[in-house]
Coordinates of C-alpha atoms in Angstrom, one line a residue:
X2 CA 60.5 15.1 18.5
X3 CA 57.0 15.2 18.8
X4 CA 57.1 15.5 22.7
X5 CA 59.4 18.1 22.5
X6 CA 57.6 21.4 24.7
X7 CA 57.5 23.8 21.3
X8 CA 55.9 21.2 19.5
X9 CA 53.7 20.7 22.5
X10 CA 52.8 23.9 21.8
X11 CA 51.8 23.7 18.8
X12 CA 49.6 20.6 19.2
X13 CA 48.3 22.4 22.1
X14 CA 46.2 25.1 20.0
X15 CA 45.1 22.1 17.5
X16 CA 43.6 20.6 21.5
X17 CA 41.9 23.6 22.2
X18 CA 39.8 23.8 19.0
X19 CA 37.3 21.3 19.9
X20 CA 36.9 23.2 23.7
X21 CA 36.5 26.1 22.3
X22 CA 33.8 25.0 20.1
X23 CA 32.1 23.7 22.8
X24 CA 32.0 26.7 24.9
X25 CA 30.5 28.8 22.4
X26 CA 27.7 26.9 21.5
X27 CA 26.9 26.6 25.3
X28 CA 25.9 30.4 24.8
X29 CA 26.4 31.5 28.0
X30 CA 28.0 34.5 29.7
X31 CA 30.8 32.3 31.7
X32 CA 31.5 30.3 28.8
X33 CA 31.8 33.0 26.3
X34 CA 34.6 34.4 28.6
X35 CA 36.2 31.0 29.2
X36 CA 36.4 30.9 25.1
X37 CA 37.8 33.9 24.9
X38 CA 40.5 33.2 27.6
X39 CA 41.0 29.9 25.7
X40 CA 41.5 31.9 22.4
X41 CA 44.1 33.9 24.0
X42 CA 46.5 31.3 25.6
X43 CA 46.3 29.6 22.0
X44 CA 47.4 32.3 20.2
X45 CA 50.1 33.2 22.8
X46 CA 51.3 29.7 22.5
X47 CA 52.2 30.9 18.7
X48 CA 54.5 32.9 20.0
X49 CA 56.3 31.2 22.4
X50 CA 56.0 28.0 20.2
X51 CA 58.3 29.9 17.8
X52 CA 60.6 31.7 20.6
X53 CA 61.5 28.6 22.1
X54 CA 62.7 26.4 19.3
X55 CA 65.0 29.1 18.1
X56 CA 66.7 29.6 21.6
X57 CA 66.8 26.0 22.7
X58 CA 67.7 25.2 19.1
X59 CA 64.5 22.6 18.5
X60 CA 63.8 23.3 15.3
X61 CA 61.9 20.8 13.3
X62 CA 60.7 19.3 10.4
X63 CA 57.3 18.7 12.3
X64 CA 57.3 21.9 13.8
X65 CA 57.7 24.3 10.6
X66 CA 54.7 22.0 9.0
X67 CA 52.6 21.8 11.9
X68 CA 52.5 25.7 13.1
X69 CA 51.0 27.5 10.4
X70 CA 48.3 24.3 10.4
X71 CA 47.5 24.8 13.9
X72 CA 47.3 28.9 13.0
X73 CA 44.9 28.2 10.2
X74 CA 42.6 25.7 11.9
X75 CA 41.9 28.0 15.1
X76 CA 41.4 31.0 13.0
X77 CA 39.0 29.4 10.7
X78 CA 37.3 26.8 13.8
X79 CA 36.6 30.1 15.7
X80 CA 35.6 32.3 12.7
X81 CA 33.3 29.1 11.4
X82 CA 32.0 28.6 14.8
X83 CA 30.8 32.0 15.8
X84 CA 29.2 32.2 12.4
X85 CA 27.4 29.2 13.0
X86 CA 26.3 31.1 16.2
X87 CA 25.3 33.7 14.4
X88 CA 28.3 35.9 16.3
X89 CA 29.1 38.2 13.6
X90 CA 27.2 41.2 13.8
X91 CA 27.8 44.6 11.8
X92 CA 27.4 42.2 8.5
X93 CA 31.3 40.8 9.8
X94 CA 30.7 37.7 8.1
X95 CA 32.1 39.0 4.8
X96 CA 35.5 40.3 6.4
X97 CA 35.4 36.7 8.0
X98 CA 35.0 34.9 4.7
X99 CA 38.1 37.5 2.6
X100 CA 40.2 35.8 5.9
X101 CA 39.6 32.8 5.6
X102 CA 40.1 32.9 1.3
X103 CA 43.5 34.8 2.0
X104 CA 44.6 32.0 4.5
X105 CA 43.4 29.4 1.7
X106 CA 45.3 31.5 -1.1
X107 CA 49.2 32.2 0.8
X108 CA 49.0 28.1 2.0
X109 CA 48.6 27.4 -1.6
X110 CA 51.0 29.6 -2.7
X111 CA 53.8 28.8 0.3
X112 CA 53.2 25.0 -1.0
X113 CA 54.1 25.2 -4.4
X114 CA 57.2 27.8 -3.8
X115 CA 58.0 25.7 -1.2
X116 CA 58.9 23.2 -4.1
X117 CA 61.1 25.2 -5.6
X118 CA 62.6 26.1 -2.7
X119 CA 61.5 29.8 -2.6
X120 CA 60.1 30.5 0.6
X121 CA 57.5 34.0 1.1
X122 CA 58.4 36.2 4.2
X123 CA 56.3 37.4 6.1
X124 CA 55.8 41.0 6.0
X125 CA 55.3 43.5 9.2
X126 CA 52.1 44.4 7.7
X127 CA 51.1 41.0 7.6
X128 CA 52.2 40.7 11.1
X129 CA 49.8 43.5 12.1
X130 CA 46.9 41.8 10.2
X131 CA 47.2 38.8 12.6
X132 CA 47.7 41.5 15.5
X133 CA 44.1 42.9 14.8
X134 CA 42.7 39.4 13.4
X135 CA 43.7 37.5 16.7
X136 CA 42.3 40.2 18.6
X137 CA 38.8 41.0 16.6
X138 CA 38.3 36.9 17.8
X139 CA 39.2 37.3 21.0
X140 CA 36.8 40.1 21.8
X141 CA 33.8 38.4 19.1
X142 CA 34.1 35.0 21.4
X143 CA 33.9 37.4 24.3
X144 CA 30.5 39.2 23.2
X145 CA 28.5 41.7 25.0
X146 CA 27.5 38.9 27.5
X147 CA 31.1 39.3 28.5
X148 CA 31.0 42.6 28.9
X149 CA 28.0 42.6 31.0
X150 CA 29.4 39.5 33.2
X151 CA 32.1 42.1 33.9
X152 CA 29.9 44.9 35.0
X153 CA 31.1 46.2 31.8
X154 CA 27.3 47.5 29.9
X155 CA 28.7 50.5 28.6
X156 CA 31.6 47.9 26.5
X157 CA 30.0 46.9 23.3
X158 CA 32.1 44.3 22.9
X159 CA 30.8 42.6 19.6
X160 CA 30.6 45.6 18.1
X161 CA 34.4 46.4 18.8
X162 CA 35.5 43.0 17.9
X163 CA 33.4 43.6 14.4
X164 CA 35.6 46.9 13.5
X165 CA 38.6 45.2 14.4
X166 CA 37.9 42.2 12.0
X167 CA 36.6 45.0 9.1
X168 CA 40.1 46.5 9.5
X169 CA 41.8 43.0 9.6
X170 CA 40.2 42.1 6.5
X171 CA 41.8 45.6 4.6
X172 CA 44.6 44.8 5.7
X173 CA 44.3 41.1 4.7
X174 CA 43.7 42.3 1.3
X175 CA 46.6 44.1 1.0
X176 CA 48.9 41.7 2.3
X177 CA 47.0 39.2 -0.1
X178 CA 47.7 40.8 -3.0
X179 CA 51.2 41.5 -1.9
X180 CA 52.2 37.8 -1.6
X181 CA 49.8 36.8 -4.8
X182 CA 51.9 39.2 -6.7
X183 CA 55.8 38.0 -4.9
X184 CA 54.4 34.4 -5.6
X185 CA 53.4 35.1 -9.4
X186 CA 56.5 36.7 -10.0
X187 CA 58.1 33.6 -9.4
X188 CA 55.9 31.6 -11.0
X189 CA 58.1 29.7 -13.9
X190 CA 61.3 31.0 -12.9
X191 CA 61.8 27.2 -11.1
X192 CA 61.1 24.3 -12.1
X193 CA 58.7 22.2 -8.8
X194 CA 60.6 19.2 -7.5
X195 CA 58.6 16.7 -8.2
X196 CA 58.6 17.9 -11.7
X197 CA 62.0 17.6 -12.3
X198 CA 61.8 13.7 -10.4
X199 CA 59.1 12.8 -13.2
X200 CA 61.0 13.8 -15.5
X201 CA 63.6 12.0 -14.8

């Protein structure tokens, strides 16, 4: 069910997308930090979202398509947004742009396993990507004028959010390449669903 509170969740970071677009292009110091706090409670929700449907045992149809869609459009809102800003310093645009292909590349690998019923797991390394992704946006939506809101001068807050997305984007490299190379090796081994159907 849709109104179920992980799927709420869930809908709830596809919600914030549009806020959090408008607070950064309000470029100001208190909405900089209200994006960033936004950011955050989205991405906690992922893992709550999760939690909660495996211990109240909710786990859906909806839910399994709709979480890694709500994932993928905050990353890539936020990442498109501050680069419309021109909120990427330390030339972080290109670690933002080897993110945002990566994302593009394991969704279109999942979908076609996911016809043959082979399903890619998720690797810790990967999960430390997102560890250092999530928080590289969190501290770019911040930006210095957070810092300085805070009383903070001597935090150069851009610049640590920009290091943090450099190393995300290594390390989304080298899970890329790890799931291009699981997803090729299965690659003709099955035979899609909807293959077999039209054959039929």
């Amino acid at each position: 069910m849709i109104t179920d509170l992980p799927n709420l969740l869930t809908l709830s970071r596809i919600v914030a997308i549009p806020v959090l677009v408008a607070l950064v292009a309000m470029a100001r110091p208190g909405a900089d930090a209200a994006a960033c706090l936004l950011f955050i409670a989205a991405a906690v929700t992922d893992y709550f979202d999760g939690q909660l449907a495996r211990s109240w045992k909710m786990q859906s149809d909806l839910g399994r398509m709709m979480d890694p869609i709500a994932d993928k459009l905050l990353v890539g809102a936020s990442l498109m947004t501050l680069a419309g800003m021109g909120r990427l310093p330390f030339d972080s645009l290109w670690p933002a742009i080897v993110i945002l292909c990566r994302e593009i590349l394991v969704s279109g690998l999942r979908e076609y396993l996911a016809a043959t019923r082979i399903s890619l797991p998720v690797t810790r390394l990967a999960k430390w990507k997102t560890g250092f992704q999530m928080t590289a946006i969190g501290f770019l939506l911040a930006g210095d004028s957070t810092g300085e809101l805070l009383g903070m001068l001597w935090l150069h807050v851009g610049m640590c959010g920009a290091v943090m997305l450099w190393i995300a984007a290594i390390l989304t490299l080298i899970t890329g390449w790890d799931y291009l190379s699981a997803g090729l090796r299965h690659v003709g081994r099955a035979t899609p669903k909807g293959a077999v159907d039209s054959a039929g």
